[in-house]
């Protein structure tokens, strides 16, 4: 019910009415009387005395102040109502999550026949739980000591007090605690401080690398460096089909991706390239018969439209994506083509994609790869997609562009790129030895002397994972695969004929610093060492390590996505939260543990880019669908039935045990930091613990309940 403002009303209704509409829908439209013209007169008629004028001025100021206070009160009430409703929604979501009891330990099936070893999966979690229980025990011990009077301002004061005071204590607890203080100061603090200093050194080295990359990006922008093909090549292409139009093979590998197959096939079939010079391979690894039929039907429709497109399905589905691409490249007709463009199933290239990438190969025989940038149709879908967009914007804008301009080498992103087929064959072709076949072929091509170009101004739209489960699986593969590859290709790098500088860049920068050291120190320093220093205060982490440098690095990371500046704090916290997944993946890949070979197709939602491509394809093929429409209807009906059966097994947001354990560890350390009044450490631990808690309860991405 709207509050009554009758006490404010006046019998006269002079002046301009002010209408205030509150954000809170529970508040109604309220009409307030504005100041009349007489209120703004300094003197009226010349008969007003100075005292009367001052009284009028005071009354006017009182009215204005009351209006301002009233509007602020309305705004505050709206904010409080919004916060209250948000907290109620959050509480109900947490209650549902806890009540359902679904955790990441419920199922070890990865979805493609790869079952993660339960022993390997729980080993890392057991280590985290040990730290958690130890921190809880120490917190209880420290709280008891605090109430016994052991609350000195700094650790060295405790040691000084113990060394100058005779070991004659009144209580048994004092004796135990004093021995604990001496033990931790002499035996635990030195190794912990050494490990902290080592991680700080790695942190500084990685920060310098990040700063150098940003400076390189600024230099590229300042000098306006942008790879462009030669003008005569562009002129030849504009002259018509007699210009530079080499034979191009386009491959679309997919597996059980019924949400996106139509729009990707439609986008590729609309590429602006002579049909006689273009062949499209739809490489379907789906094990669902209905999905196979739907994709095959879509290919047949485009064939009837005149597109040069083929459907391929492997009987023996070995090697995941690498095996799929390798099988397609073994076709006899591939020898007639000079270049191959690769697009994953959710990628939607623009019609001029080939015209903006292929010309770079003309008169540049050393060029093996042209990589385009990704853009995302769902980057504003939820908080998770916004944070992913920050990371990937930095990856493409800074890392890929700088390495492409100054080194002519970067990791192939697996899609939205054009390869010279000769470079693929010279490098040994696609290999199934790791889960990062794209990085594998890029490293081998670099070792054989091929150069790469990254085009920051050519974009190809795709989707970001909208659920934390999908993103977590994706990041596990992206961080375990490079470590597998590092172990396999290290002897090849050392024995290759490339320059020493390129070898050092591959080993120390590309692999060790950016793929191994980054997840190692992020997890170890901020999730283990920092909480432990709260219970062993003789080992210290400076405030600039906890706050200032991470904030500066987050600021640099967010520069390529300036619209995301309001999310700089969530981004910093989320990156530290993801370190547990990345560290686990890095260890799995480095030591070839069971989960290192986990491959899960990232879940897609089927979002289209500008101008619904699916609708475009259906519109163009409407007159060709007469004979095949009944079969399509039957297949779609069967697909609906299968989806209804799948719905019976209702999906749930899961709780993630490792993240929850770390959340309680950090919150316990935050409580301990209050006893020693460590301000900035307390706030960091508190917010980081809350971040782990939200992620552990799966409240950051898509909510399926």
XYZ file of C-alpha atoms in Angstrom:
705
model
C 0.000 0.000 0.000
C 1.291 3.450 -0.909
C 2.173 5.729 1.978
C -0.004 8.758 2.612
C 1.447 12.219 2.105
C -1.628 14.238 3.113
C 0.322 16.109 5.750
C 2.329 17.725 2.970
C -0.726 19.042 1.060
C -1.776 22.684 0.928
C -5.150 24.185 0.172
C -3.660 26.350 -2.571
C -2.320 24.613 -5.646
C 0.085 27.159 -7.062
C 3.301 26.506 -8.904
C 4.525 23.752 -11.205
C 3.669 20.180 -10.129
C 6.571 17.715 -9.898
C 5.798 14.085 -10.756
C 8.113 11.526 -9.164
C 8.058 7.928 -10.402
C 9.786 5.499 -8.076
C 11.710 2.412 -9.247
C 9.943 0.318 -6.655
C 6.595 -0.826 -8.134
C 5.016 -0.848 -4.669
C 5.211 2.958 -4.596
C 2.653 4.886 -6.549
C 2.815 8.135 -8.523
C 3.084 11.030 -6.120
C 2.439 14.637 -6.967
C 4.429 17.168 -5.034
C 3.847 20.873 -5.113
C 6.760 22.732 -6.636
C 7.886 26.229 -5.771
C 5.583 29.027 -6.885
C 6.720 32.160 -8.679
C 6.375 34.200 -5.473
C 8.894 31.947 -3.760
C 11.562 33.081 -6.210
C 10.836 36.828 -5.890
C 13.522 38.655 -3.936
C 11.343 41.699 -3.448
C 7.658 42.119 -4.222
C 6.044 45.512 -4.714
C 8.719 47.319 -2.687
C 6.677 47.071 0.541
C 8.356 43.930 2.012
C 10.587 44.522 5.003
C 14.061 42.861 5.138
C 12.949 40.649 8.037
C 9.973 39.356 6.036
C 12.204 38.679 3.021
C 14.603 36.685 5.180
C 11.706 34.617 6.598
C 10.456 33.848 3.063
C 13.943 32.811 2.008
C 14.253 30.512 5.020
C 10.852 28.942 4.287
C 11.876 28.402 0.655
C 15.148 26.725 1.673
C 13.315 24.525 4.161
C 10.906 23.379 1.446
C 13.715 22.588 -0.979
C 15.623 20.642 1.662
C 12.505 18.670 2.545
C 11.923 17.778 -1.109
C 15.511 16.581 -1.505
C 15.298 14.495 1.666
C 11.986 13.027 0.568
C 13.332 12.012 -2.839
C 16.431 10.491 -1.254
C 14.222 8.569 1.170
C 12.191 7.203 -1.741
C 15.356 6.154 -3.559
C 16.770 4.534 -0.438
C 13.515 2.660 0.112
C 13.658 1.371 -3.465
C 17.275 0.248 -3.027
C 16.496 -1.503 0.244
C 13.538 -3.276 -1.317
C 15.674 -4.409 -4.258
C 18.454 -5.647 -1.957
C 15.914 -7.400 0.229
C 14.282 -9.195 -2.693
C 17.701 -10.144 -4.082
C 18.752 -11.599 -0.730
C 15.482 -13.534 -0.473
C 16.004 -14.945 -3.982
C 19.599 -15.837 -3.155
C 18.548 -17.525 0.070
C 15.861 -19.569 -1.674
C 18.347 -20.623 -4.383
C 20.861 -21.733 -1.753
C 18.114 -23.592 0.096
C 17.070 -25.425 -3.084
C 20.668 -26.298 -3.892
C 21.397 -27.696 -0.445
C 18.079 -29.536 -0.304
C 18.639 -31.214 -3.684
C 22.050 -32.461 -2.584
C 23.430 -32.801 -6.118
C 27.216 -32.443 -6.202
C 29.948 -32.824 -8.797
C 30.743 -36.212 -7.256
C 27.375 -37.690 -8.239
C 28.509 -38.741 -11.705
C 31.914 -39.414 -13.169
C 30.706 -39.988 -16.724
C 31.992 -37.223 -18.930
C 29.400 -37.684 -21.602
C 31.459 -39.152 -24.444
C 32.353 -42.507 -23.028
C 35.305 -41.138 -21.068
C 34.966 -41.895 -17.388
C 37.069 -39.899 -14.999
C 38.948 -41.921 -12.424
C 37.176 -41.399 -9.056
C 40.470 -41.878 -7.175
C 42.152 -39.124 -9.162
C 39.102 -36.908 -8.808
C 39.011 -37.084 -5.004
C 42.753 -36.904 -4.339
C 42.967 -33.171 -4.865
C 39.798 -32.573 -2.852
C 41.242 -34.590 0.048
C 44.269 -32.296 0.209
C 41.993 -29.254 0.358
C 39.925 -30.839 3.139
C 43.069 -31.440 5.175
C 43.885 -27.726 5.025
C 40.271 -26.905 5.905
C 40.121 -29.078 9.024
C 43.553 -27.881 10.100
C 42.437 -24.261 9.748
C 39.281 -24.906 11.768
C 41.334 -26.531 14.520
C 43.805 -23.654 14.572
C 40.996 -21.099 14.563
C 39.484 -22.646 17.672
C 42.919 -22.710 19.285
C 43.589 -19.054 18.414
C 40.162 -17.898 19.638
C 40.717 -19.645 22.952
C 44.164 -18.037 23.221
C 42.674 -14.640 22.415
C 40.274 -14.856 25.354
C 43.153 -15.967 27.523
C 44.894 -12.679 26.793
C 47.173 -13.665 23.911
C 46.321 -10.808 21.592
C 49.485 -8.986 20.722
C 49.558 -6.676 17.746
C 52.371 -8.401 15.816
C 54.015 -11.845 15.753
C 57.471 -10.620 16.807
C 55.938 -9.176 19.993
C 54.698 -12.639 20.909
C 58.167 -14.112 20.503
C 59.757 -11.245 22.423
C 57.257 -11.726 25.237
C 57.988 -15.452 25.432
C 61.745 -14.986 25.408
C 61.688 -12.424 28.240
C 59.094 -14.150 30.414
C 59.947 -17.169 32.593
C 58.180 -20.362 31.495
C 56.110 -20.488 34.654
C 52.519 -20.145 33.685
C 49.456 -20.233 35.769
C 47.406 -22.319 33.377
C 48.189 -25.426 31.380
C 46.700 -23.819 28.215
C 49.232 -20.990 28.387
C 52.051 -23.516 28.387
C 50.654 -25.356 25.371
C 50.014 -22.186 23.399
C 53.447 -20.732 24.162
C 55.090 -23.903 22.885
C 52.933 -23.701 19.736
C 54.028 -20.087 19.120
C 57.698 -21.034 19.476
C 57.266 -24.114 17.260
C 55.506 -22.309 14.431
C 57.963 -19.416 14.529
C 61.002 -21.687 14.384
C 59.879 -24.590 12.170
C 56.739 -23.673 10.194
C 57.203 -20.013 9.341
C 60.570 -20.287 7.475
C 59.458 -22.885 4.860
C 56.087 -21.150 4.449
C 57.820 -17.782 3.968
C 60.209 -19.368 1.455
C 57.299 -20.804 -0.535
C 55.507 -17.458 -0.348
C 58.583 -15.609 -1.615
C 58.951 -18.092 -4.473
C 55.312 -17.597 -5.493
C 55.694 -13.828 -5.211
C 58.704 -14.011 -7.545
C 56.689 -16.048 -10.070
C 53.813 -13.606 -9.651
C 56.090 -10.664 -10.442
C 57.586 -12.406 -13.487
C 54.133 -13.210 -14.850
C 52.981 -9.647 -14.145
C 55.964 -8.269 -16.076
C 55.095 -10.569 -18.981
C 51.511 -9.316 -18.895
C 52.720 -5.704 -18.793
C 55.045 -6.264 -21.773
C 52.166 -7.763 -23.764
C 50.013 -4.714 -22.976
C 52.804 -2.355 -24.019
C 53.119 -4.293 -27.258
C 49.384 -3.916 -27.853
C 49.592 -0.156 -27.187
C 52.489 0.076 -29.665
C 50.456 -1.759 -32.328
C 47.597 0.664 -31.837
C 49.868 3.698 -31.774
C 51.635 2.681 -34.987
C 48.365 1.338 -36.482
C 50.014 -1.949 -37.373
C 47.526 -4.197 -39.122
C 48.297 -7.065 -41.512
C 46.773 -6.244 -44.894
C 47.001 -8.168 -48.180
C 48.593 -6.541 -51.181
C 46.408 -4.131 -53.109
C 46.812 -6.020 -56.391
C 45.332 -9.133 -54.750
C 42.292 -7.193 -53.539
C 41.896 -5.650 -56.986
C 42.017 -9.105 -58.591
C 39.281 -10.390 -56.279
C 37.086 -7.403 -56.987
C 37.456 -7.946 -60.723
C 35.302 -11.075 -60.595
C 35.808 -14.852 -60.711
C 38.898 -14.446 -62.899
C 40.755 -12.919 -59.934
C 42.586 -14.648 -57.081
C 40.182 -17.380 -55.998
C 42.178 -20.503 -55.030
C 40.544 -23.830 -54.196
C 39.285 -23.736 -50.602
C 38.033 -26.643 -48.501
C 35.737 -25.744 -45.569
C 35.331 -28.217 -42.697
C 32.647 -28.134 -39.993
C 33.412 -30.781 -37.338
C 30.502 -31.467 -34.988
C 29.294 -34.068 -32.519
C 25.734 -34.281 -31.143
C 25.247 -30.534 -31.571
C 21.661 -30.429 -32.760
C 21.166 -26.931 -31.326
C 23.570 -25.221 -33.737
C 24.054 -27.343 -36.855
C 21.549 -25.397 -38.964
C 22.989 -21.951 -38.389
C 26.615 -23.019 -38.902
C 25.836 -24.862 -42.147
C 23.727 -21.932 -43.336
C 26.495 -19.401 -42.594
C 29.167 -21.447 -44.386
C 26.946 -22.090 -47.414
C 26.466 -18.322 -47.751
C 30.202 -17.616 -47.998
C 30.959 -15.269 -50.881
C 33.268 -17.486 -52.933
C 32.921 -19.089 -56.366
C 31.060 -22.377 -55.940
C 33.427 -24.146 -58.314
C 36.337 -23.209 -56.009
C 34.670 -24.177 -52.729
C 33.871 -27.520 -51.102
C 32.167 -27.835 -47.704
C 32.610 -30.919 -45.537
C 30.179 -31.474 -42.673
C 32.127 -33.852 -40.417
C 29.496 -35.386 -38.158
C 30.722 -37.528 -35.260
C 27.293 -37.735 -33.616
C 26.345 -41.037 -32.015
C 22.665 -40.062 -31.826
C 20.844 -41.469 -34.908
C 18.210 -38.739 -34.894
C 20.839 -35.988 -34.855
C 22.665 -37.723 -37.710
C 19.487 -37.788 -39.797
C 18.717 -34.144 -39.098
C 22.208 -32.995 -40.107
C 22.206 -35.193 -43.213
C 18.809 -33.808 -44.183
C 20.095 -30.252 -43.827
C 23.080 -31.036 -46.049
C 20.838 -32.547 -48.720
C 18.676 -29.418 -48.800
C 21.702 -27.216 -49.389
C 22.874 -29.615 -52.094
C 19.533 -29.145 -53.831
C 20.066 -25.398 -53.537
C 23.320 -25.751 -55.456
C 25.893 -25.660 -52.648
C 28.958 -27.864 -53.052
C 28.570 -29.604 -49.684
C 29.181 -33.167 -48.453
C 28.110 -35.079 -45.354
C 30.638 -37.411 -43.694
C 30.048 -39.683 -40.726
C 32.744 -41.882 -39.235
C 31.976 -45.468 -38.329
C 34.977 -45.706 -35.995
C 34.990 -42.530 -33.908
C 38.531 -42.490 -32.514
C 40.604 -39.453 -31.609
C 37.763 -36.988 -30.989
C 38.058 -33.822 -33.097
C 41.619 -34.538 -34.251
C 40.594 -37.972 -35.487
C 37.594 -36.467 -37.264
C 39.720 -33.872 -39.090
C 42.437 -36.408 -39.883
C 39.896 -38.768 -41.441
C 38.462 -35.972 -43.596
C 41.912 -34.887 -44.822
C 42.582 -38.436 -46.062
C 39.891 -38.132 -48.743
C 41.322 -38.416 -52.265
C 39.801 -35.152 -53.504
C 41.562 -33.053 -50.837
C 44.708 -32.962 -52.993
C 42.888 -30.615 -55.396
C 42.542 -27.924 -52.720
C 45.159 -25.446 -51.542
C 43.598 -24.112 -48.308
C 41.272 -25.421 -45.611
C 39.063 -23.268 -43.382
C 37.806 -24.785 -40.119
C 34.698 -23.724 -38.197
C 33.302 -25.380 -35.091
C 29.589 -26.141 -35.054
C 28.577 -22.957 -33.211
C 30.625 -20.565 -35.380
C 28.890 -18.279 -37.855
C 31.354 -16.667 -40.306
C 30.278 -13.612 -42.258
C 29.853 -13.953 -46.005
C 33.126 -12.097 -46.733
C 35.235 -14.207 -44.353
C 37.246 -15.954 -47.070
C 37.734 -12.735 -49.033
C 39.291 -11.117 -45.957
C 41.559 -14.034 -44.968
C 42.667 -15.992 -48.052
C 44.303 -12.996 -49.881
C 46.999 -12.872 -47.184
C 48.447 -16.111 -48.592
C 49.094 -14.632 -52.047
C 52.845 -14.202 -52.699
C 53.614 -15.237 -49.105
C 54.772 -18.846 -49.354
C 55.983 -18.948 -45.718
C 52.520 -18.192 -44.346
C 50.801 -21.292 -42.962
C 47.847 -19.948 -40.932
C 45.523 -16.949 -40.874
C 43.531 -16.776 -37.627
C 40.450 -14.594 -37.131
C 39.136 -13.203 -33.866
C 36.108 -14.591 -32.046
C 33.111 -12.501 -31.049
C 30.213 -13.691 -28.932
C 26.469 -13.541 -29.461
C 25.694 -14.143 -25.775
C 28.402 -12.168 -23.972
C 25.778 -10.247 -21.938
C 23.653 -13.277 -21.062
C 24.748 -13.552 -17.406
C 27.651 -12.713 -15.112
C 29.585 -15.806 -16.167
C 29.509 -14.881 -19.870
C 30.522 -11.292 -19.078
C 33.586 -12.493 -17.162
C 34.503 -14.929 -19.942
C 34.273 -12.105 -22.469
C 36.854 -10.104 -20.464
C 39.298 -13.014 -20.539
C 38.871 -13.812 -24.218
C 38.945 -10.157 -25.267
C 42.386 -9.875 -23.642
C 43.469 -13.166 -25.215
C 42.672 -12.036 -28.751
C 43.292 -8.288 -28.510
C 46.586 -8.587 -26.627
C 48.114 -12.076 -26.554
C 47.249 -13.293 -30.046
C 47.740 -9.944 -31.757
C 51.090 -9.144 -30.110
C 52.505 -12.628 -30.705
C 51.276 -12.551 -34.283
C 52.837 -9.163 -35.059
C 56.185 -9.568 -33.282
C 56.765 -13.354 -33.378
C 54.606 -14.630 -36.278
C 53.528 -17.422 -33.914
C 50.617 -18.060 -31.577
C 48.425 -20.969 -30.588
C 45.823 -21.894 -33.191
C 42.376 -21.447 -31.628
C 40.988 -24.569 -33.310
C 38.384 -22.741 -35.378
C 37.788 -19.574 -37.405
C 41.135 -20.022 -39.124
C 42.436 -20.823 -42.621
C 45.365 -23.238 -43.045
C 47.577 -23.816 -46.039
C 47.140 -27.563 -46.601
C 50.819 -27.900 -47.451
C 51.686 -26.561 -43.964
C 49.438 -29.173 -42.334
C 50.999 -31.986 -44.343
C 54.544 -30.718 -43.763
C 53.898 -30.632 -39.990
C 52.602 -34.202 -39.817
C 48.867 -33.550 -40.014
C 46.352 -33.880 -37.200
C 47.430 -36.065 -34.255
C 45.218 -37.539 -31.524
C 47.906 -37.622 -28.831
C 46.441 -34.746 -26.750
C 43.113 -32.993 -26.197
C 44.503 -29.759 -27.706
C 45.018 -30.816 -31.310
C 44.897 -27.161 -32.392
C 47.857 -26.132 -30.230
C 49.685 -29.311 -31.216
C 49.546 -28.600 -34.949
C 50.458 -24.938 -34.376
C 53.604 -25.838 -32.400
C 54.713 -28.414 -34.969
C 54.103 -25.981 -37.840
C 56.167 -23.343 -36.010
C 58.995 -25.847 -35.560
C 58.950 -26.406 -39.335
C 59.331 -22.683 -40.028
C 55.770 -21.708 -40.961
C 54.519 -18.232 -40.044
C 51.126 -17.169 -38.708
C 49.011 -14.020 -39.080
C 46.304 -12.913 -36.663
C 43.563 -10.612 -37.969
C 42.071 -8.642 -35.105
C 39.590 -6.874 -37.395
C 38.047 -10.064 -38.827
C 35.509 -11.521 -36.418
C 33.595 -14.780 -36.378
C 30.639 -15.045 -34.027
C 30.144 -17.969 -31.678
C 28.738 -18.846 -28.255
C 30.155 -18.749 -24.744
C 29.274 -21.472 -22.213
C 26.366 -20.167 -20.140
C 26.562 -22.676 -17.291
C 29.405 -23.088 -14.841
C 29.445 -26.848 -15.410
C 30.112 -26.400 -19.144
C 32.691 -23.662 -18.550
C 34.464 -25.742 -15.924
C 34.770 -28.730 -18.269
C 36.023 -26.489 -21.054
C 38.689 -24.885 -18.863
C 39.815 -28.284 -17.598
C 40.503 -29.409 -21.169
C 42.132 -26.107 -22.136
C 44.591 -26.281 -19.204
C 45.344 -30.006 -19.053
C 45.976 -30.352 -22.793
C 48.916 -27.890 -22.968
C 50.718 -29.778 -20.211
C 50.206 -33.065 -22.066
C 51.582 -31.417 -25.186
C 54.547 -29.931 -23.320
C 55.673 -33.347 -22.128
C 55.269 -34.856 -25.594
C 56.847 -32.137 -27.738
C 59.652 -30.899 -25.436
C 62.276 -33.178 -27.076
C 61.113 -32.013 -30.529
C 61.477 -28.365 -29.504
C 65.000 -28.906 -28.156
C 66.138 -30.823 -31.262
C 64.430 -28.540 -33.806
C 66.345 -26.254 -36.172
C 64.641 -23.022 -35.124
C 66.630 -20.268 -33.398
C 67.525 -20.400 -29.706
C 65.316 -17.363 -29.086
C 62.288 -19.155 -30.565
C 63.052 -22.262 -28.495
C 63.218 -20.170 -25.315
C 59.987 -18.421 -26.226
C 58.209 -21.748 -26.723
C 59.537 -23.425 -23.585
C 59.667 -20.623 -21.039
C 57.001 -18.160 -22.179
C 54.461 -20.117 -24.213
C 54.379 -23.256 -22.047
C 55.969 -22.742 -18.622
C 55.038 -19.150 -17.783
C 51.570 -18.865 -19.352
C 50.370 -22.467 -19.085
C 52.051 -23.831 -15.926
C 53.246 -21.018 -13.661
C 50.078 -18.910 -13.920
C 47.638 -21.508 -12.501
C 50.278 -22.741 -10.036
C 50.950 -19.456 -8.259
C 47.314 -18.263 -8.506
C 46.084 -21.268 -6.574
C 49.057 -21.737 -4.250
C 49.557 -18.092 -3.308
C 45.987 -16.863 -2.883
C 44.151 -20.054 -1.886
C 46.697 -21.861 0.306
C 49.613 -19.657 1.400
C 47.570 -16.544 2.194
C 45.108 -18.388 4.498
C 47.989 -20.213 6.176
C 49.784 -16.938 6.951
C 46.776 -15.967 9.066
C 47.469 -18.945 11.344
C 51.246 -18.650 11.070
C 51.603 -14.848 11.194
C 55.399 -15.046 11.420
C 55.237 -15.622 7.637
C 53.853 -12.529 5.960
C 52.430 -11.511 2.606
C 52.778 -7.769 1.867
C 49.658 -5.761 1.093
C 50.912 -4.952 -2.408
C 50.920 -8.665 -3.234
C 47.397 -9.176 -1.942
C 45.794 -6.041 -3.329
C 47.721 -3.581 -5.455
C 49.405 -5.771 -8.073
C 46.340 -8.033 -8.585
C 44.170 -4.929 -8.993
C 46.631 -3.474 -11.516
C 46.747 -6.715 -13.506
C 42.949 -6.926 -13.512
C 42.836 -3.346 -14.769
C 45.177 -4.247 -17.644
C 43.178 -7.381 -18.450
C 39.941 -5.454 -18.678
C 41.257 -2.715 -20.999
C 40.329 -4.580 -24.235
C 36.718 -4.757 -22.954
C 36.144 -1.231 -21.558
C 32.380 -1.740 -21.140
C 33.173 -4.390 -18.528
C 34.885 -1.989 -16.089
C 32.014 -2.258 -13.548
C 32.899 -5.966 -13.266
C 36.590 -5.504 -12.427
C 36.224 -6.690 -8.811
C 34.081 -9.751 -9.673
C 36.579 -10.525 -12.435
C 39.535 -10.458 -10.028
C 37.742 -12.702 -7.533
C 36.438 -15.095 -10.191
C 39.868 -15.570 -11.757
C 41.244 -16.625 -8.369
C 38.224 -18.887 -7.920
C 38.857 -20.609 -11.248
C 42.466 -21.257 -10.226
C 41.390 -24.416 -8.388
C 40.028 -25.931 -11.620
C 43.007 -24.749 -13.686
C 45.544 -25.984 -11.124
C 43.864 -29.392 -10.951
C 43.822 -29.601 -14.762
C 47.454 -28.522 -15.019
C 48.567 -31.231 -12.565
C 46.457 -33.839 -14.382
C 48.008 -32.963 -17.740
C 51.560 -32.667 -16.446
C 51.542 -36.090 -14.770
C 49.141 -37.771 -17.244
C 46.480 -38.528 -14.652
C 43.099 -39.976 -15.606
C 41.159 -36.706 -15.944
C 43.757 -35.289 -18.366
C 42.067 -37.130 -21.245
C 38.585 -35.916 -20.376
C 36.837 -34.491 -23.464
C 33.359 -33.032 -23.180
C 31.559 -31.189 -25.957
C 30.727 -27.704 -24.658
C 26.971 -27.309 -24.344
C 25.437 -24.909 -26.886
C 22.128 -23.064 -26.731
C 21.806 -22.320 -30.454
C 21.845 -18.515 -30.337
C 22.067 -16.832 -33.725
C 24.062 -13.826 -34.784
C 22.680 -10.687 -36.364
C 19.896 -11.604 -38.748
C 18.675 -15.019 -37.681
C 20.709 -17.353 -39.884
C 18.375 -20.255 -39.342
C 15.416 -18.242 -40.534
C 17.469 -17.131 -43.533
C 18.307 -20.700 -44.466
C 14.715 -21.860 -44.068
C 13.474 -18.962 -46.172
C 15.918 -19.668 -48.996
C 15.116 -23.363 -49.049
C 11.365 -23.140 -48.628
C 10.644 -23.890 -52.284
C 12.967 -26.934 -52.195
C 11.420 -28.710 -49.246
C 8.447 -30.362 -50.883
C 9.721 -33.914 -51.141
C 11.702 -34.123 -47.922
C 9.424 -32.259 -45.545
C 7.557 -35.362 -44.262
C 10.813 -37.089 -43.303
C 11.973 -33.955 -41.486
C 8.705 -33.723 -39.572
C 8.978 -37.355 -38.482
C 12.555 -36.885 -37.346
C 11.686 -33.728 -35.421
C 8.774 -35.505 -33.741
C 11.123 -38.272 -32.659
C 13.637 -35.691 -31.431
C 10.922 -34.055 -29.321
C 10.041 -37.440 -27.825
C 13.667 -38.052 -26.914
C 13.928 -34.621 -25.331
C 10.782 -35.304 -23.304
C 12.321 -38.536 -22.068
C 15.478 -36.671 -21.167
C 13.446 -34.099 -19.248
C 12.252 -36.849 -16.931
C 15.821 -36.974 -15.727
C 15.617 -33.408 -14.531
C 18.834 -31.424 -14.683
C 20.066 -29.690 -11.574
C 22.614 -27.099 -10.676
C 25.299 -28.905 -8.749
C 27.329 -28.065 -5.700
C 31.091 -28.239 -6.238
C 32.884 -29.734 -3.279
C 36.386 -28.369 -3.932
C 35.118 -24.816 -4.317
C 32.952 -25.091 -1.190
C 35.851 -26.486 0.854
C 38.078 -23.615 -0.239
C 35.284 -21.160 0.550
C 35.135 -22.333 4.163
C 38.946 -22.378 4.356
C 39.175 -18.739 3.242
C 36.301 -17.617 5.482
C 37.958 -19.365 8.425
C 41.197 -17.532 7.659
C 39.249 -14.261 7.401
C 37.855 -14.847 10.884
C 41.383 -15.498 12.166
C 42.672 -12.267 10.563
C 40.211 -10.295 12.693
C 42.122 -11.340 15.810
C 45.289 -9.650 14.521
C 43.479 -6.686 12.919
C 44.845 -7.266 9.403
C 42.493 -5.041 7.452
C 43.279 -5.560 3.781
C 43.944 -9.279 4.244
C 40.610 -9.671 6.011
C 38.619 -8.023 3.233
C 40.413 -9.978 0.529
C 39.852 -13.296 2.306
C 36.236 -12.420 3.048
C 35.302 -11.460 -0.519
C 37.335 -14.288 -2.020
C 35.651 -16.752 0.324
C 32.217 -15.446 -0.660
C 33.230 -15.765 -4.324
C 34.201 -19.403 -3.819
C 30.925 -19.963 -1.969
C 28.805 -18.554 -4.805
C 30.690 -20.577 -7.404
C 30.595 -23.705 -5.246
C 26.804 -23.385 -4.992
C 26.632 -22.832 -8.791
C 24.966 -19.431 -8.484
C 27.074 -17.618 -11.075
C 25.904 -19.031 -14.412
C 22.798 -20.541 -15.945
C 20.217 -21.573 -13.352
C 18.363 -24.789 -14.251
C 17.433 -25.727 -10.642
